[in-house]
Amino acid sequence: MDIAALDSAQVLRENLLKWICFCFGILASVFTYFNLFINDFYSLGILEGVFAIYCFYTFNYARTRKFQTWQPLLLCLCIMLLVTLGTYLAAMRSGLFIWTFTLPVLFYLLLGCKRGYYLSLLLVCIQTAVFTSKTSLAPFLDLNLYLNMSFSYLSIWVIAHTFEASRAQFAERLENLALLDPLTNTGNRLAMNHYFEVELVDKINLFIMVLDLDYFKKVNDEFGHDVGDQVLVEIATILRETLNKGRVFRTGGEEFALFIPDSNQQESYQIAENIRVSLQSTAINVGEREISLTASIGLAAYRDGDSLKQAIKAADEQLYYAKKHGRNNVYSDSQQYSAKLEQVS
């Protein structure tokens, strides 16, 4: 599965922002010419001209670079300013106020539920103040216009809010299905990849721990796979509770990978040792059975420029030494380095 698919909402909004800017740039250019040279509406025409330039700039920016979080918000605020100011300055017969109905959809698509709701509410308040400040709503009848405007805007607002809330909810559920191990509720391999490549922006002082339960096959052979599954669930709970920072991922069978960011060799080793001791000293109750397990742990520091595969391989090598030296222990790359120095000296 492509990692980018997990950020589908972000990708959608990037594409939407880009092409909305292109379309609004063209529309604003047309209205600029129309208001400057035909309507003699210079104030609005100049504002629309500036807006057109901004739209084309943002379109060009979004084609080559990742957009900033403030850019869609600024675009929505600019459009709202143009519509509300145009409604205030122009006569009602110009029909400029009709653009009000398009804005809730735009707000929700570009900004999501929370910001979309607040901007839609702000637009209602501003437009209400604008309409009540006008001396005449001719050629429209006041009551008819107010009722039709209110019900139409409210309907569009409710539809936009319901759609975006449902989309966000389903997107979160799909992401959980894609990223969570269904048995232990820890992250899976895809989640680990996403965490390493996308979420973990600063990998300096990152330590990777690979943990393997010792002789876990005996649990499955003696008690059955159902009991083994329950034991894995309890083990995952212990790992999450003992790991005071970082993330836990199940990479397969009885093996887990743990990521400890912003740490150092001593602290990360102590965390690994705490996990080992906690597992050794905890008896897991499954029905009337009491099962005790130990774990072998390999720990490695992230080396600048390493891929995820290389980082996991380094920790796997330490896990091999931990098993080789009797299991139920922690082995780190610093121990390997110290051992080599001793051999040289």
PDB file of C-alpha atoms in Angstrom, residues 168-330:
ATOM      1  CA  ALA A 168     -13.425  12.381   7.989  1.00  0.00           C
ATOM      2  CA  GLN A 169     -14.975   9.643  10.140  1.00  0.00           C
ATOM      3  CA  PHE A 170     -14.741   7.002   7.411  1.00  0.00           C
ATOM      4  CA  ALA A 171     -11.204   8.117   6.521  1.00  0.00           C
ATOM      5  CA  GLU A 172     -10.152   7.646  10.153  1.00  0.00           C
ATOM      6  CA  ARG A 173     -11.745   4.191  10.280  1.00  0.00           C
ATOM      7  CA  LEU A 174     -10.031   3.146   7.046  1.00  0.00           C
ATOM      8  CA  GLU A 175      -6.713   4.477   8.330  1.00  0.00           C
ATOM      9  CA  ASN A 176      -7.089   2.458  11.526  1.00  0.00           C
ATOM     10  CA  LEU A 177      -7.852  -0.665   9.513  1.00  0.00           C
ATOM     11  CA  ALA A 178      -4.765  -0.042   7.405  1.00  0.00           C
ATOM     12  CA  LEU A 179      -2.398   0.862  10.236  1.00  0.00           C
ATOM     13  CA  LEU A 180      -3.416  -1.227  13.258  1.00  0.00           C
ATOM     14  CA  ASP A 181      -2.553  -4.833  13.942  1.00  0.00           C
ATOM     15  CA  PRO A 182      -6.022  -6.382  14.405  1.00  0.00           C
ATOM     16  CA  LEU A 183      -4.934  -8.648  17.266  1.00  0.00           C
ATOM     17  CA  THR A 184      -2.809  -6.456  19.546  1.00  0.00           C
ATOM     18  CA  ASN A 185      -4.064  -3.024  18.463  1.00  0.00           C
ATOM     19  CA  THR A 186      -0.464  -1.881  18.049  1.00  0.00           C
ATOM     20  CA  GLY A 187       0.832  -0.474  14.786  1.00  0.00           C
ATOM     21  CA  ASN A 188       1.587  -2.865  11.942  1.00  0.00           C
ATOM     22  CA  ARG A 189       4.432  -2.792   9.416  1.00  0.00           C
ATOM     23  CA  LEU A 190       2.682  -0.203   7.256  1.00  0.00           C
ATOM     24  CA  ALA A 191       2.156   1.991  10.319  1.00  0.00           C
ATOM     25  CA  MET A 192       5.838   1.619  11.171  1.00  0.00           C
ATOM     26  CA  ASN A 193       6.778   2.658   7.650  1.00  0.00           C
ATOM     27  CA  HIS A 194       4.407   5.638   7.797  1.00  0.00           C
ATOM     28  CA  TYR A 195       5.716   6.663  11.230  1.00  0.00           C
ATOM     29  CA  PHE A 196       9.338   6.481  10.086  1.00  0.00           C
ATOM     30  CA  GLU A 197       8.886   8.177   6.708  1.00  0.00           C
ATOM     31  CA  VAL A 198       6.176  10.766   7.457  1.00  0.00           C
ATOM     32  CA  GLU A 199       5.511  11.377  11.154  1.00  0.00           C
ATOM     33  CA  LEU A 200       9.058  11.152  12.474  1.00  0.00           C
ATOM     34  CA  VAL A 201      10.400  14.381  10.998  1.00  0.00           C
ATOM     35  CA  ASP A 202      13.472  14.591  13.257  1.00  0.00           C
ATOM     36  CA  LYS A 203      15.309  11.251  13.421  1.00  0.00           C
ATOM     37  CA  ILE A 204      18.295  12.573  15.372  1.00  0.00           C
ATOM     38  CA  ASN A 205      18.760  10.644  18.646  1.00  0.00           C
ATOM     39  CA  LEU A 206      16.324   7.947  17.503  1.00  0.00           C
ATOM     40  CA  PHE A 207      16.774   4.421  18.889  1.00  0.00           C
ATOM     41  CA  ILE A 208      15.155   1.284  17.488  1.00  0.00           C
ATOM     42  CA  MET A 209      14.403  -1.760  19.606  1.00  0.00           C
ATOM     43  CA  VAL A 210      13.485  -5.176  18.210  1.00  0.00           C
ATOM     44  CA  LEU A 211      11.929  -7.546  20.772  1.00  0.00           C
ATOM     45  CA  ASP A 212      11.301 -11.255  20.364  1.00  0.00           C
ATOM     46  CA  LEU A 213       9.481 -13.405  22.937  1.00  0.00           C
ATOM     47  CA  ASP A 214      11.634 -16.349  24.021  1.00  0.00           C
ATOM     48  CA  TYR A 215      10.303 -19.800  23.187  1.00  0.00           C
ATOM     49  CA  PHE A 216       6.848 -18.467  22.405  1.00  0.00           C
ATOM     50  CA  LYS A 217       6.188 -21.454  20.141  1.00  0.00           C
ATOM     51  CA  LYS A 218       5.916 -23.601  23.286  1.00  0.00           C
ATOM     52  CA  VAL A 219       2.929 -21.514  24.435  1.00  0.00           C
ATOM     53  CA  ASN A 220       1.095 -22.174  21.167  1.00  0.00           C
ATOM     54  CA  ASP A 221       2.044 -25.850  21.183  1.00  0.00           C
ATOM     55  CA  GLU A 222       1.062 -26.435  24.827  1.00  0.00           C
ATOM     56  CA  PHE A 223      -2.008 -24.215  25.209  1.00  0.00           C
ATOM     57  CA  GLY A 224      -3.164 -23.562  21.636  1.00  0.00           C
ATOM     58  CA  HIS A 225      -3.143 -20.524  19.388  1.00  0.00           C
ATOM     59  CA  ASP A 226      -6.158 -18.895  21.070  1.00  0.00           C
ATOM     60  CA  VAL A 227      -4.254 -18.694  24.346  1.00  0.00           C
ATOM     61  CA  GLY A 228      -1.176 -17.558  22.453  1.00  0.00           C
ATOM     62  CA  ASP A 229      -3.166 -14.724  20.907  1.00  0.00           C
ATOM     63  CA  GLN A 230      -4.429 -13.616  24.322  1.00  0.00           C
ATOM     64  CA  VAL A 231      -0.860 -13.637  25.620  1.00  0.00           C
ATOM     65  CA  LEU A 232       0.263 -11.430  22.721  1.00  0.00           C
ATOM     66  CA  VAL A 233      -2.515  -8.954  23.536  1.00  0.00           C
ATOM     67  CA  GLU A 234      -1.309  -8.777  27.153  1.00  0.00           C
ATOM     68  CA  ILE A 235       2.313  -8.431  26.036  1.00  0.00           C
ATOM     69  CA  ALA A 236       1.390  -5.519  23.756  1.00  0.00           C
ATOM     70  CA  THR A 237      -0.387  -3.828  26.674  1.00  0.00           C
ATOM     71  CA  ILE A 238       2.698  -4.219  28.877  1.00  0.00           C
ATOM     72  CA  LEU A 239       4.920  -2.774  26.141  1.00  0.00           C
ATOM     73  CA  ARG A 240       2.707   0.294  25.677  1.00  0.00           C
ATOM     74  CA  GLU A 241       2.525   0.886  29.427  1.00  0.00           C
ATOM     75  CA  THR A 242       6.261   0.434  30.010  1.00  0.00           C
ATOM     76  CA  LEU A 243       7.413   2.492  27.030  1.00  0.00           C
ATOM     77  CA  ASN A 244       7.166   6.018  28.412  1.00  0.00           C
ATOM     78  CA  LYS A 245       7.709   7.591  24.992  1.00  0.00           C
ATOM     79  CA  GLY A 246       7.797   6.392  21.413  1.00  0.00           C
ATOM     80  CA  ARG A 247       5.715   3.865  19.486  1.00  0.00           C
ATOM     81  CA  VAL A 248       5.130   0.100  19.500  1.00  0.00           C
ATOM     82  CA  PHE A 249       4.653  -1.964  16.324  1.00  0.00           C
ATOM     83  CA  ARG A 250       4.022  -5.662  15.844  1.00  0.00           C
ATOM     84  CA  THR A 251       6.166  -6.785  12.939  1.00  0.00           C
ATOM     85  CA  GLY A 252       5.052 -10.396  12.851  1.00  0.00           C
ATOM     86  CA  GLY A 253       4.353 -13.397  15.077  1.00  0.00           C
ATOM     87  CA  GLU A 254       5.861 -12.757  18.506  1.00  0.00           C
ATOM     88  CA  GLU A 255       8.191  -9.974  17.325  1.00  0.00           C
ATOM     89  CA  PHE A 256       7.736  -6.278  18.066  1.00  0.00           C
ATOM     90  CA  ALA A 257       9.620  -3.146  17.030  1.00  0.00           C
ATOM     91  CA  LEU A 258       9.764  -0.151  19.344  1.00  0.00           C
ATOM     92  CA  PHE A 259      10.900   3.325  18.352  1.00  0.00           C
ATOM     93  CA  ILE A 260      12.322   5.682  20.998  1.00  0.00           C
ATOM     94  CA  PRO A 261      12.800   9.255  19.673  1.00  0.00           C
ATOM     95  CA  ASP A 262      14.790  12.049  21.364  1.00  0.00           C
ATOM     96  CA  SER A 263      16.762   9.649  23.508  1.00  0.00           C
ATOM     97  CA  ASN A 264      20.344   8.630  24.206  1.00  0.00           C
ATOM     98  CA  GLN A 265      22.210   5.355  24.573  1.00  0.00           C
ATOM     99  CA  GLN A 266      21.886   5.165  28.347  1.00  0.00           C
ATOM    100  CA  GLU A 267      18.210   6.135  28.496  1.00  0.00           C
ATOM    101  CA  SER A 268      17.156   3.853  25.628  1.00  0.00           C
ATOM    102  CA  TYR A 269      19.077   0.930  27.152  1.00  0.00           C
ATOM    103  CA  GLN A 270      17.370   1.545  30.487  1.00  0.00           C
ATOM    104  CA  ILE A 271      13.962   1.584  28.778  1.00  0.00           C
ATOM    105  CA  ALA A 272      14.771  -1.728  27.060  1.00  0.00           C
ATOM    106  CA  GLU A 273      15.945  -3.197  30.363  1.00  0.00           C
ATOM    107  CA  ASN A 274      12.783  -2.005  32.124  1.00  0.00           C
ATOM    108  CA  ILE A 275      10.691  -3.718  29.455  1.00  0.00           C
ATOM    109  CA  ARG A 276      12.688  -6.928  29.789  1.00  0.00           C
ATOM    110  CA  VAL A 277      12.333  -6.961  33.593  1.00  0.00           C
ATOM    111  CA  SER A 278       8.636  -6.077  33.394  1.00  0.00           C
ATOM    112  CA  LEU A 279       7.940  -8.988  31.045  1.00  0.00           C
ATOM    113  CA  GLN A 280      10.018 -11.391  33.147  1.00  0.00           C
ATOM    114  CA  SER A 281       8.276 -10.462  36.386  1.00  0.00           C
ATOM    115  CA  THR A 282       4.698 -10.376  35.059  1.00  0.00           C
ATOM    116  CA  ALA A 283       2.623 -13.536  35.137  1.00  0.00           C
ATOM    117  CA  ILE A 284      -0.048 -13.394  32.437  1.00  0.00           C
ATOM    118  CA  ASN A 285      -3.366 -14.887  33.496  1.00  0.00           C
ATOM    119  CA  VAL A 286      -5.329 -16.540  30.697  1.00  0.00           C
ATOM    120  CA  GLY A 287      -8.350 -18.238  32.208  1.00  0.00           C
ATOM    121  CA  GLU A 288      -7.020 -20.519  34.938  1.00  0.00           C
ATOM    122  CA  ARG A 289      -3.561 -20.578  33.425  1.00  0.00           C
ATOM    123  CA  GLU A 290      -0.647 -18.451  34.553  1.00  0.00           C
ATOM    124  CA  ILE A 291       1.987 -17.948  31.877  1.00  0.00           C
ATOM    125  CA  SER A 292       5.393 -16.350  32.337  1.00  0.00           C
ATOM    126  CA  LEU A 293       7.537 -15.243  29.440  1.00  0.00           C
ATOM    127  CA  THR A 294      10.891 -13.586  28.830  1.00  0.00           C
ATOM    128  CA  ALA A 295      12.120 -11.583  25.875  1.00  0.00           C
ATOM    129  CA  SER A 296      15.341 -11.003  23.979  1.00  0.00           C
ATOM    130  CA  ILE A 297      15.868  -7.419  22.885  1.00  0.00           C
ATOM    131  CA  GLY A 298      18.151  -5.859  20.312  1.00  0.00           C
ATOM    132  CA  LEU A 299      18.788  -2.109  20.471  1.00  0.00           C
ATOM    133  CA  ALA A 300      20.442   0.107  17.874  1.00  0.00           C
ATOM    134  CA  ALA A 301      20.905   3.827  17.362  1.00  0.00           C
ATOM    135  CA  TYR A 302      19.646   5.321  14.117  1.00  0.00           C
ATOM    136  CA  ARG A 303      22.498   6.270  11.816  1.00  0.00           C
ATOM    137  CA  ASP A 304      22.001   9.366   9.726  1.00  0.00           C
ATOM    138  CA  GLY A 305      20.931   8.485   6.202  1.00  0.00           C
ATOM    139  CA  ASP A 306      19.790   4.956   6.997  1.00  0.00           C
ATOM    140  CA  SER A 307      16.560   3.668   5.515  1.00  0.00           C
ATOM    141  CA  LEU A 308      13.980   1.973   7.711  1.00  0.00           C
ATOM    142  CA  LYS A 309      15.155  -1.403   6.435  1.00  0.00           C
ATOM    143  CA  GLN A 310      18.747  -0.612   7.405  1.00  0.00           C
ATOM    144  CA  ALA A 311      17.716   0.699  10.840  1.00  0.00           C
ATOM    145  CA  ILE A 312      15.665  -2.433  11.602  1.00  0.00           C
ATOM    146  CA  LYS A 313      18.482  -4.651  10.338  1.00  0.00           C
ATOM    147  CA  ALA A 314      20.908  -3.000  12.771  1.00  0.00           C
ATOM    148  CA  ALA A 315      18.547  -3.724  15.675  1.00  0.00           C
ATOM    149  CA  ASP A 316      17.973  -7.268  14.365  1.00  0.00           C
ATOM    150  CA  GLU A 317      21.707  -7.918  14.502  1.00  0.00           C
ATOM    151  CA  GLN A 318      21.720  -6.985  18.178  1.00  0.00           C
ATOM    152  CA  LEU A 319      18.703  -9.253  18.737  1.00  0.00           C
ATOM    153  CA  TYR A 320      20.726 -12.102  17.241  1.00  0.00           C
ATOM    154  CA  TYR A 321      23.502 -11.487  19.786  1.00  0.00           C
ATOM    155  CA  ALA A 322      20.953 -11.270  22.607  1.00  0.00           C
ATOM    156  CA  LYS A 323      19.627 -14.723  21.669  1.00  0.00           C
ATOM    157  CA  LYS A 324      23.112 -16.085  21.141  1.00  0.00           C
ATOM    158  CA  HIS A 325      24.160 -15.015  24.637  1.00  0.00           C
ATOM    159  CA  GLY A 326      21.416 -16.889  26.497  1.00  0.00           C
ATOM    160  CA  ARG A 327      18.194 -14.951  25.709  1.00  0.00           C
ATOM    161  CA  ASN A 328      16.244 -12.881  28.249  1.00  0.00           C
ATOM    162  CA  ASN A 329      18.685 -10.001  27.878  1.00  0.00           C
ATOM    163  CA  VAL A 330      19.254  -6.718  26.094  1.00  0.00           C
TER     164      VAL A 330
END
